[in-house]
CSV table of C-alpha atoms and ligand atoms in Angstrom, one decimal:
chain,number,residue,atom,x,y,z
A,1,MET,CA,-43.5,-7.0,-56.4
A,2,ALA,CA,-46.3,-8.7,-59.3
A,3,PRO,CA,-45.0,-8.4,-63.0
A,4,LEU,CA,-45.0,-4.4,-64.8
A,5,ARG,CA,-45.4,-4.4,-68.6
A,6,ILE,CA,-44.4,-1.0,-70.3
A,7,GLN,CA,-45.8,-0.3,-74.0
A,8,TYR,CA,-43.5,2.7,-75.9
A,9,GLY,CA,-45.0,3.3,-78.4
A,10,GLY,CA,-43.6,5.2,-81.4
A,11,THR,CA,-42.7,5.6,-84.9
A,12,PHE,CA,-39.5,4.8,-84.6
A,13,ASP,CA,-39.1,6.3,-88.1
A,14,PRO,CA,-35.8,5.1,-87.2
A,15,VAL,CA,-34.9,3.6,-83.7
A,16,HIS,CA,-32.4,5.4,-81.8
A,17,ASP,CA,-30.0,5.7,-79.0
A,18,GLY,CA,-32.5,7.6,-77.2
A,19,HIS,CA,-35.2,6.1,-77.5
A,20,LEU,CA,-33.4,2.9,-76.2
A,21,ALA,CA,-31.7,5.0,-73.0
A,22,VAL,CA,-35.2,5.9,-72.8
A,23,ALA,CA,-36.4,1.8,-72.6
A,24,ARG,CA,-33.3,0.6,-70.7
A,25,SER,CA,-33.8,3.4,-67.9
A,26,ALA,CA,-37.8,1.9,-67.8
A,27,ARG,CA,-37.0,-1.0,-67.1
A,28,ASP,CA,-34.2,-1.2,-64.7
A,29,ARG,CA,-35.6,1.6,-63.1
A,30,LEU,CA,-39.2,0.6,-63.0
A,31,HIS,CA,-38.7,-3.7,-62.7
A,32,ALA,CA,-40.2,-4.2,-65.4
A,33,ASP,CA,-40.9,-5.2,-69.3
A,34,VAL,CA,-40.4,-3.2,-72.3
A,35,TRP,CA,-42.1,-3.2,-75.5
A,36,LEU,CA,-41.5,-1.4,-78.1
A,37,MET,CA,-44.2,-0.8,-80.4
A,38,PRO,CA,-44.2,0.4,-84.4
A,39,ALA,CA,-47.2,2.2,-84.8
A,40,ALA,CA,-48.5,1.1,-88.1
A,41,ASP,CA,-49.9,5.0,-89.4
A,42,PRO,CA,-49.5,7.7,-86.4
A,43,PRO,CA,-52.4,10.0,-86.0
A,44,HIS,CA,-50.5,12.7,-84.9
A,45,LYS,CA,-47.4,13.4,-87.7
A,46,GLY,CA,-47.2,12.8,-91.6
A,47,PRO,CA,-46.8,9.3,-93.3
A,48,THR,CA,-43.6,7.8,-92.0
A,49,GLU,CA,-40.3,7.3,-94.2
A,50,ALA,CA,-39.4,4.1,-94.0
A,51,SER,CA,-42.5,1.3,-94.1
A,52,ALA,CA,-43.8,-0.6,-91.0
A,53,SER,CA,-41.5,-3.4,-92.2
A,54,GLU,CA,-38.6,-1.4,-92.2
A,55,ARG,CA,-39.6,0.2,-89.0
A,56,LEU,CA,-39.9,-3.0,-87.2
A,57,ALA,CA,-36.6,-4.3,-88.5
A,58,MET,CA,-34.7,-1.6,-87.3
A,59,LEU,CA,-35.9,-2.5,-83.4
A,60,GLN,CA,-35.9,-6.5,-84.2
A,61,LEU,CA,-32.6,-5.8,-84.5
A,62,ALA,CA,-31.9,-2.9,-81.4
A,63,VAL,CA,-33.5,-4.9,-79.0
A,64,ALA,CA,-31.7,-8.9,-80.0
A,65,GLY,CA,-30.4,-9.9,-77.1
A,66,GLN,CA,-31.4,-7.1,-74.6
A,67,LYS,CA,-32.6,-9.1,-71.8
A,68,HIS,CA,-36.6,-7.9,-71.1
A,69,LEU,CA,-37.0,-5.1,-74.0
A,70,HIS,CA,-39.2,-6.9,-76.5
A,71,VAL,CA,-40.8,-5.4,-79.7
A,72,ASP,CA,-44.9,-5.7,-79.7
A,73,ASP,CA,-45.9,-5.6,-83.8
A,74,ARG,CA,-50.3,-5.4,-82.7
A,75,GLU,CA,-50.4,-2.0,-84.0
A,76,LEU,CA,-48.5,-3.0,-87.8
A,77,HIS,CA,-52.4,-6.1,-87.5
A,78,ARG,CA,-54.6,-3.0,-87.4
A,79,ALA,CA,-55.6,-1.5,-90.2
A,80,GLY,CA,-56.5,2.8,-89.7
A,81,PRO,CA,-54.7,5.2,-87.2
A,82,SER,CA,-52.9,3.5,-84.3
A,83,TRP,CA,-54.8,4.7,-81.5
A,84,THR,CA,-53.5,3.8,-78.3
A,85,ILE,CA,-56.9,3.9,-76.9
A,86,ASP,CA,-57.4,1.1,-78.9
A,87,THR,CA,-53.3,-0.9,-78.3
A,88,LEU,CA,-54.6,-0.6,-74.9
A,89,VAL,CA,-58.5,-2.0,-75.0
A,90,ASP,CA,-56.4,-4.7,-76.6
A,91,LEU,CA,-54.0,-6.0,-74.3
A,92,ARG,CA,-56.6,-5.6,-71.1
A,93,ARG,CA,-58.5,-8.5,-73.0
A,94,GLU,CA,-55.1,-10.5,-73.2
A,95,ILE,CA,-53.6,-9.3,-70.5
A,96,GLY,CA,-56.7,-9.8,-67.5
A,97,ASP,CA,-57.6,-6.3,-65.5
A,98,ALA,CA,-55.7,-6.9,-62.1
A,99,ALA,CA,-51.6,-6.9,-64.1
A,100,PRO,CA,-50.2,-3.9,-64.2
A,101,LEU,CA,-49.9,-1.9,-66.9
A,102,ALA,CA,-47.9,1.2,-68.3
A,103,ILE,CA,-47.5,3.7,-71.1
A,104,LEU,CA,-44.4,5.0,-72.3
A,105,ILE,CA,-44.5,8.5,-73.8
A,106,GLY,CA,-41.5,11.1,-73.9
A,107,ALA,CA,-42.4,14.7,-72.4
A,108,ASP,CA,-43.1,16.0,-76.2
A,109,SER,CA,-45.6,13.0,-76.4
A,110,PHE,CA,-46.8,13.8,-72.2
A,111,LEU,CA,-47.8,18.1,-73.6
A,112,GLY,CA,-49.4,16.7,-76.9
A,113,LEU,CA,-51.6,14.2,-74.6
A,114,PRO,CA,-55.5,15.9,-74.7
A,115,THR,CA,-55.1,15.8,-78.3
A,116,TRP,CA,-54.6,11.7,-78.4
A,117,ARG,CA,-58.2,10.0,-78.6
A,118,SER,CA,-60.1,9.1,-74.8
A,119,TRP,CA,-56.9,10.6,-73.7
A,120,GLN,CA,-58.7,11.2,-70.2
A,121,SER,CA,-60.0,7.5,-70.0
A,122,LEU,CA,-56.0,5.4,-70.5
A,123,THR,CA,-55.5,6.1,-67.1
A,124,ASP,CA,-58.6,3.6,-66.5
A,125,PHE,CA,-56.6,1.3,-68.3
A,126,ALA,CA,-52.7,1.8,-67.9
A,127,HIS,CA,-50.7,4.1,-66.4
A,128,ILE,CA,-48.2,7.1,-67.8
A,129,VAL,CA,-44.7,7.1,-67.6
A,130,ILE,CA,-43.1,10.0,-68.9
A,131,ALA,CA,-39.1,10.4,-69.3
A,132,GLU,CA,-37.7,14.3,-69.6
A,133,ARG,CA,-36.9,15.1,-73.8
A,134,PRO,CA,-34.6,18.6,-74.2
A,135,GLY,CA,-36.4,21.5,-75.7
A,136,SER,CA,-40.4,19.8,-73.2
A,137,ARG,CA,-39.5,20.6,-69.6
A,138,ILE,CA,-42.6,18.9,-67.2
A,139,ASP,CA,-43.5,21.4,-64.5
A,140,GLN,CA,-45.8,19.5,-62.8
A,141,HIS,CA,-47.2,22.5,-60.5
A,142,ALA,CA,-47.3,25.0,-64.4
A,143,LEU,CA,-49.2,22.7,-66.8
A,144,PRO,CA,-51.4,23.9,-69.2
A,145,GLU,CA,-55.4,22.8,-68.6
A,146,PRO,CA,-56.4,20.5,-68.8
A,147,LEU,CA,-53.1,18.4,-68.5
A,148,HIS,CA,-53.2,19.8,-65.6
A,149,SER,CA,-56.0,19.4,-64.0
A,150,PHE,CA,-56.2,15.8,-65.1
A,151,ALA,CA,-52.5,15.3,-63.8
A,152,ALA,CA,-52.3,16.7,-60.6
A,153,PRO,CA,-54.2,13.2,-58.2
A,154,ARG,CA,-52.5,10.6,-60.3
A,155,TRP,CA,-48.5,12.2,-59.7
A,156,CYS,CA,-46.2,9.0,-58.4
A,157,THR,CA,-42.6,8.8,-57.3
A,158,SER,CA,-42.3,5.2,-57.1
A,159,ALA,CA,-41.8,1.8,-59.0
A,160,MET,CA,-43.9,0.4,-56.2
A,161,ALA,CA,-46.8,2.3,-56.7
A,162,LEU,CA,-46.9,1.3,-60.9
A,163,HIS,CA,-46.7,-2.6,-59.2
A,164,ASP,CA,-49.4,-1.5,-56.9
A,165,ALA,CA,-51.8,-0.7,-59.2
A,166,PRO,CA,-53.6,-2.1,-62.8
A,167,ALA,CA,-53.3,1.6,-63.5
A,168,GLY,CA,-54.0,4.8,-62.9
A,169,ARG,CA,-50.8,7.2,-61.6
A,170,LEU,CA,-48.6,8.9,-63.2
A,171,LEU,CA,-45.1,9.3,-62.6
A,172,ARG,CA,-41.9,11.3,-64.4
A,173,LEU,CA,-38.7,9.0,-65.7
A,174,LYS,CA,-35.9,11.0,-64.6
A,175,LEU,CA,-32.8,10.0,-66.6
A,176,PRO,CA,-30.0,11.7,-68.1
A,177,LEU,CA,-31.9,13.9,-71.0
A,178,ARG,CA,-31.0,12.9,-74.3
A,179,PRO,CA,-30.7,14.9,-77.9
A,180,GLU,CA,-31.3,12.3,-80.0
A,181,SER,CA,-34.6,12.6,-82.5
A,182,SER,CA,-35.2,10.3,-85.6
A,183,THR,CA,-36.0,14.1,-87.6
A,184,GLU,CA,-32.9,14.8,-86.4
A,185,LEU,CA,-31.3,11.3,-87.8
A,186,ARG,CA,-32.8,11.4,-91.2
A,187,ALA,CA,-31.8,14.9,-91.2
A,188,ARG,CA,-28.6,14.0,-90.7
A,189,ILE,CA,-28.7,10.4,-93.4
A,190,ALA,CA,-30.0,12.7,-96.0
A,191,ALA,CA,-27.8,15.3,-96.1
A,192,GLY,CA,-23.9,12.9,-95.7
A,193,GLN,CA,-23.7,14.0,-92.4
A,194,PRO,CA,-22.0,11.9,-89.6
A,195,TRP,CA,-24.9,9.7,-88.0
A,196,ARG,CA,-24.1,6.2,-87.2
A,197,ALA,CA,-23.1,7.0,-83.6
A,198,TRP,CA,-26.7,7.9,-82.5
A,199,THR,CA,-28.3,4.1,-83.6
A,200,PRO,CA,-27.0,0.5,-83.0
A,201,PRO,CA,-24.9,-0.2,-85.4
A,202,ALA,CA,-26.7,-3.5,-86.0
A,203,VAL,CA,-29.5,-0.9,-87.5
A,204,ALA,CA,-26.5,1.7,-89.1
A,205,ASP,CA,-26.0,-1.3,-90.9
A,206,TYR,CA,-29.0,-1.9,-91.9
A,207,ILE,CA,-30.0,1.8,-92.8
A,208,GLU,CA,-26.7,1.7,-95.2
A,209,ARG,CA,-28.4,-1.2,-96.7
A,210,HIS,CA,-31.3,-1.0,-97.5
A,211,ARG,CA,-30.8,3.4,-98.3
A,212,LEU,CA,-32.8,3.9,-96.7
A,213,TYR,CA,-33.0,8.0,-95.9
A,214,GLY,CA,-31.2,8.6,-98.7
A,215,ALA,CA,-28.3,7.4,-96.6
A,216,GLY,CA,-25.3,6.0,-99.5
A,217,PRO,CA,-22.9,3.0,-99.0
A,218,ARG,CA,-20.4,3.3,-96.7
A,219,PRO,CA,-17.1,5.4,-97.5
A,220,ASP,CA,-15.0,2.3,-96.6
A,221,ALA,CA,-17.5,0.0,-98.2
A,222,GLY,CA,-15.5,-2.7,-100.3
A,223,THR,CA,-12.6,-1.3,-98.8
A,224,ARG,CA,-12.6,-4.8,-96.0
B,1,LIG,P1,-39.4,12.4,-84.4
B,1,LIG,O1,-38.1,13.4,-84.0
B,1,LIG,O2,-40.1,11.9,-85.7
B,1,LIG,O3,-40.8,13.1,-83.8
B,1,LIG,P2,-39.0,10.3,-82.3
B,1,LIG,O4,-37.4,11.4,-81.9
B,1,LIG,O5,-39.3,11.3,-81.7
B,1,LIG,O6,-39.2,11.2,-83.7
B,1,LIG,P3,-40.9,8.8,-81.9
B,1,LIG,O7,-40.6,7.6,-82.4
B,1,LIG,O8,-41.6,10.1,-82.1
B,1,LIG,O9,-39.2,9.2,-82.2
B,1,LIG,O10,-40.9,8.5,-80.7
B,1,LIG,C1,-41.5,7.5,-79.6
B,1,LIG,C2,-41.2,8.0,-78.1
B,1,LIG,O11,-40.5,8.2,-77.8
B,1,LIG,C3,-42.1,9.4,-77.8
B,1,LIG,O12,-43.2,9.8,-76.4
B,1,LIG,C4,-41.2,10.2,-78.1
B,1,LIG,O13,-41.4,11.7,-77.0
B,1,LIG,C5,-39.7,9.3,-77.3
B,1,LIG,N1,-38.8,10.2,-77.4
B,1,LIG,C6,-38.2,9.8,-78.2
B,1,LIG,N2,-37.1,10.2,-78.5
B,1,LIG,C7,-36.7,10.6,-77.2
B,1,LIG,C8,-35.8,11.3,-76.3
B,1,LIG,N3,-34.4,11.3,-76.8
B,1,LIG,N4,-35.9,11.3,-74.8
B,1,LIG,C9,-36.5,11.4,-74.4
B,1,LIG,N5,-38.1,10.2,-75.4
B,1,LIG,C10,-38.2,9.9,-76.4
């Protein structure tokens, strides 16, 4: 099978275990290299709380030592909104027309796809892999228009189908639902509720060290 490259974009403000479970599942089930790609200026969200360099540092800590998981910081070097279509054009220039390429998005992002710039052209450049997410049920036969008409001829069910073509197919990545969200994680940190179990220890340490999202020092800090 040709190597498959998967781009997993997001704000990662901060990265959490839900992101990592999705990335690992895509890597293992689709035999792919997965590139986590922080957005500089996410077009569909407000400003991020942590800076671009902090979000990047947390991602690097999260994937350290994890085979076939990488960080791609290309969107941080581009001015203006981080449109995915621009990223895919850039990637195609880099990897050529024949290599299989996919973007990985959560079900909530998929349902919002028609708001993305040039969304119907995304599949000219890449496949789309959709991870199930609590609260965003995907029923392939009952998607709202115009998503339904766009998606219907493109669904596939096997990793092979993604390796066999450079772009153009949609695949649902089924994995146990993950409850984590960055919004909820930030809220827990700010409220002083337990939160460390939602992100890798190295990322949690970074958040505390840099006092991100209103994090205070650990209750046991200084006692060891
Ligand atoms: P926020 O809560 O601030 O919206 P988020 O947790 O959705 O943040 P993002 O960085 O915006 O994090 O997400 C990047 C991508 O990961 C998006 O496509 C999103 O749908 C997906 N994603 C995030 N968390 C999960 C999860 N728990 N399960 C499945 N997909 C997820």
